[in-house]
JSON list of C-alpha atoms in Angstrom, two decimals:
[
{"chain": "X", "resi": 146, "resn": "UNK", "atom": "CA", "xyz": [120.44, 57.65, 46.18]},
{"chain": "X", "resi": 147, "resn": "UNK", "atom": "CA", "xyz": [119.45, 54.98, 48.51]},
{"chain": "X", "resi": 148, "resn": "UNK", "atom": "CA", "xyz": [120.71, 57.26, 51.86]},
{"chain": "X", "resi": 149, "resn": "UNK", "atom": "CA", "xyz": [118.76, 59.61, 50.78]},
{"chain": "X", "resi": 150, "resn": "UNK", "atom": "CA", "xyz": [115.03, 57.43, 50.80]},
{"chain": "X", "resi": 151, "resn": "UNK", "atom": "CA", "xyz": [116.10, 55.51, 53.84]},
{"chain": "X", "resi": 152, "resn": "UNK", "atom": "CA", "xyz": [115.03, 59.04, 55.35]},
{"chain": "X", "resi": 153, "resn": "UNK", "atom": "CA", "xyz": [111.96, 58.84, 53.64]},
{"chain": "X", "resi": 154, "resn": "UNK", "atom": "CA", "xyz": [110.43, 55.99, 54.80]},
{"chain": "X", "resi": 155, "resn": "UNK", "atom": "CA", "xyz": [111.90, 55.65, 58.48]},
{"chain": "X", "resi": 156, "resn": "UNK", "atom": "CA", "xyz": [110.00, 59.71, 58.81]},
{"chain": "X", "resi": 157, "resn": "UNK", "atom": "CA", "xyz": [106.72, 57.98, 56.76]},
{"chain": "X", "resi": 158, "resn": "UNK", "atom": "CA", "xyz": [106.57, 54.83, 58.88]},
{"chain": "X", "resi": 159, "resn": "UNK", "atom": "CA", "xyz": [107.21, 56.14, 62.38]},
{"chain": "X", "resi": 160, "resn": "UNK", "atom": "CA", "xyz": [104.73, 59.26, 61.86]},
{"chain": "X", "resi": 161, "resn": "UNK", "atom": "CA", "xyz": [101.78, 57.24, 61.07]},
{"chain": "X", "resi": 162, "resn": "UNK", "atom": "CA", "xyz": [103.17, 54.89, 63.66]},
{"chain": "X", "resi": 163, "resn": "UNK", "atom": "CA", "xyz": [102.94, 56.73, 66.13]},
{"chain": "X", "resi": 164, "resn": "UNK", "atom": "CA", "xyz": [99.74, 57.98, 65.46]},
{"chain": "X", "resi": 165, "resn": "UNK", "atom": "CA", "xyz": [98.47, 54.37, 64.51]},
{"chain": "X", "resi": 166, "resn": "UNK", "atom": "CA", "xyz": [99.24, 54.04, 68.66]},
{"chain": "X", "resi": 167, "resn": "UNK", "atom": "CA", "xyz": [97.44, 56.84, 70.04]},
{"chain": "X", "resi": 168, "resn": "UNK", "atom": "CA", "xyz": [94.98, 56.78, 68.71]},
{"chain": "X", "resi": 169, "resn": "UNK", "atom": "CA", "xyz": [94.21, 53.04, 68.70]},
{"chain": "X", "resi": 170, "resn": "UNK", "atom": "CA", "xyz": [95.35, 51.80, 71.92]},
{"chain": "X", "resi": 171, "resn": "UNK", "atom": "CA", "xyz": [97.31, 55.07, 73.86]},
{"chain": "X", "resi": 172, "resn": "UNK", "atom": "CA", "xyz": [93.47, 57.19, 74.62]},
{"chain": "X", "resi": 173, "resn": "UNK", "atom": "CA", "xyz": [91.54, 54.38, 74.67]},
{"chain": "X", "resi": 174, "resn": "UNK", "atom": "CA", "xyz": [94.23, 52.68, 76.93]},
{"chain": "X", "resi": 175, "resn": "UNK", "atom": "CA", "xyz": [94.69, 55.68, 79.21]},
{"chain": "X", "resi": 176, "resn": "UNK", "atom": "CA", "xyz": [90.57, 56.80, 79.86]},
{"chain": "X", "resi": 177, "resn": "UNK", "atom": "CA", "xyz": [89.08, 53.52, 80.19]},
{"chain": "X", "resi": 178, "resn": "UNK", "atom": "CA", "xyz": [87.12, 53.15, 83.66]},
{"chain": "X", "resi": 179, "resn": "UNK", "atom": "CA", "xyz": [88.73, 52.37, 86.68]},
{"chain": "X", "resi": 180, "resn": "UNK", "atom": "CA", "xyz": [92.45, 52.72, 85.00]},
{"chain": "X", "resi": 181, "resn": "UNK", "atom": "CA", "xyz": [93.32, 55.73, 86.70]},
{"chain": "X", "resi": 182, "resn": "UNK", "atom": "CA", "xyz": [92.10, 57.88, 89.37]},
{"chain": "X", "resi": 183, "resn": "UNK", "atom": "CA", "xyz": [90.16, 61.05, 88.08]},
{"chain": "X", "resi": 184, "resn": "UNK", "atom": "CA", "xyz": [89.91, 61.88, 84.11]},
{"chain": "X", "resi": 185, "resn": "UNK", "atom": "CA", "xyz": [92.07, 64.81, 84.81]},
{"chain": "X", "resi": 186, "resn": "UNK", "atom": "CA", "xyz": [94.67, 62.74, 85.26]},
{"chain": "X", "resi": 187, "resn": "UNK", "atom": "CA", "xyz": [93.90, 60.72, 82.12]},
{"chain": "X", "resi": 188, "resn": "UNK", "atom": "CA", "xyz": [93.94, 64.60, 80.49]},
{"chain": "X", "resi": 189, "resn": "UNK", "atom": "CA", "xyz": [97.59, 64.54, 81.53]},
{"chain": "X", "resi": 190, "resn": "UNK", "atom": "CA", "xyz": [99.09, 62.01, 80.35]},
{"chain": "X", "resi": 191, "resn": "UNK", "atom": "CA", "xyz": [97.33, 62.36, 76.32]},
{"chain": "X", "resi": 192, "resn": "UNK", "atom": "CA", "xyz": [98.36, 66.19, 76.63]},
{"chain": "X", "resi": 193, "resn": "UNK", "atom": "CA", "xyz": [102.01, 65.05, 77.33]},
{"chain": "X", "resi": 194, "resn": "UNK", "atom": "CA", "xyz": [101.58, 62.14, 75.06]},
{"chain": "X", "resi": 195, "resn": "UNK", "atom": "CA", "xyz": [100.44, 64.75, 71.78]},
{"chain": "X", "resi": 196, "resn": "UNK", "atom": "CA", "xyz": [103.76, 67.15, 73.30]},
{"chain": "X", "resi": 197, "resn": "UNK", "atom": "CA", "xyz": [106.09, 64.80, 72.07]},
{"chain": "X", "resi": 198, "resn": "UNK", "atom": "CA", "xyz": [103.70, 63.55, 69.19]},
{"chain": "X", "resi": 199, "resn": "UNK", "atom": "CA", "xyz": [104.00, 67.32, 67.60]},
{"chain": "X", "resi": 200, "resn": "UNK", "atom": "CA", "xyz": [107.46, 67.87, 68.95]},
{"chain": "X", "resi": 201, "resn": "UNK", "atom": "CA", "xyz": [108.79, 64.40, 67.34]},
{"chain": "X", "resi": 202, "resn": "UNK", "atom": "CA", "xyz": [106.78, 66.12, 64.19]},
{"chain": "X", "resi": 203, "resn": "UNK", "atom": "CA", "xyz": [108.28, 68.83, 63.80]},
{"chain": "X", "resi": 204, "resn": "UNK", "atom": "CA", "xyz": [111.86, 67.10, 63.95]},
{"chain": "X", "resi": 205, "resn": "UNK", "atom": "CA", "xyz": [110.60, 64.36, 60.85]},
{"chain": "X", "resi": 206, "resn": "UNK", "atom": "CA", "xyz": [109.64, 67.06, 58.35]},
{"chain": "X", "resi": 207, "resn": "UNK", "atom": "CA", "xyz": [113.35, 69.45, 59.05]},
{"chain": "X", "resi": 208, "resn": "UNK", "atom": "CA", "xyz": [114.91, 66.50, 58.47]},
{"chain": "X", "resi": 209, "resn": "UNK", "atom": "CA", "xyz": [112.33, 65.36, 55.77]},
{"chain": "X", "resi": 210, "resn": "UNK", "atom": "CA", "xyz": [112.86, 68.88, 53.89]},
{"chain": "X", "resi": 211, "resn": "UNK", "atom": "CA", "xyz": [116.77, 68.47, 54.21]},
{"chain": "X", "resi": 212, "resn": "UNK", "atom": "CA", "xyz": [116.89, 64.81, 52.51]},
{"chain": "X", "resi": 213, "resn": "UNK", "atom": "CA", "xyz": [114.11, 65.18, 49.98]},
{"chain": "X", "resi": 214, "resn": "UNK", "atom": "CA", "xyz": [116.57, 68.80, 49.25]},
{"chain": "X", "resi": 215, "resn": "UNK", "atom": "CA", "xyz": [119.59, 66.61, 48.86]},
{"chain": "X", "resi": 216, "resn": "UNK", "atom": "CA", "xyz": [118.18, 63.87, 46.83]},
{"chain": "X", "resi": 217, "resn": "UNK", "atom": "CA", "xyz": [116.50, 66.72, 44.13]},
{"chain": "X", "resi": 218, "resn": "UNK", "atom": "CA", "xyz": [119.73, 67.77, 44.47]},
{"chain": "X", "resi": 219, "resn": "UNK", "atom": "CA", "xyz": [122.01, 64.83, 43.17]},
{"chain": "X", "resi": 220, "resn": "UNK", "atom": "CA", "xyz": [118.85, 63.92, 40.98]},
{"chain": "X", "resi": 221, "resn": "UNK", "atom": "CA", "xyz": [118.41, 66.97, 38.96]},
{"chain": "X", "resi": 222, "resn": "UNK", "atom": "CA", "xyz": [120.91, 69.01, 39.14]},
{"chain": "X", "resi": 223, "resn": "UNK", "atom": "CA", "xyz": [118.86, 71.65, 41.36]},
{"chain": "X", "resi": 224, "resn": "UNK", "atom": "CA", "xyz": [117.85, 72.57, 45.04]},
{"chain": "X", "resi": 225, "resn": "UNK", "atom": "CA", "xyz": [114.47, 72.24, 44.94]},
{"chain": "X", "resi": 226, "resn": "UNK", "atom": "CA", "xyz": [112.52, 71.51, 48.35]},
{"chain": "X", "resi": 227, "resn": "UNK", "atom": "CA", "xyz": [109.27, 68.72, 47.96]},
{"chain": "X", "resi": 228, "resn": "UNK", "atom": "CA", "xyz": [109.76, 68.17, 44.31]},
{"chain": "X", "resi": 229, "resn": "UNK", "atom": "CA", "xyz": [107.66, 65.26, 43.55]},
{"chain": "X", "resi": 230, "resn": "UNK", "atom": "CA", "xyz": [109.99, 63.38, 41.43]},
{"chain": "X", "resi": 231, "resn": "UNK", "atom": "CA", "xyz": [109.87, 59.22, 41.51]},
{"chain": "X", "resi": 232, "resn": "UNK", "atom": "CA", "xyz": [112.31, 57.10, 42.91]}
]
């Protein structure tokens, strides 16, 4: 069971870390005055980062859904998506 719980922890920490890094480090740094010649350039960098974060969230959601269904199947004998369980 622990090998199925591992994706939960990795996904949660990865997404939370990515969002925190983006919000508190990357965006303020890129938009700081004097770093880049234009705000359009900064917006392009932030837009690309948001695209990558979006795809990371989609893949993470799919992995989370599959591991949730497998974990529930092994515990209860049913394959219920996103079932609330306490490990």
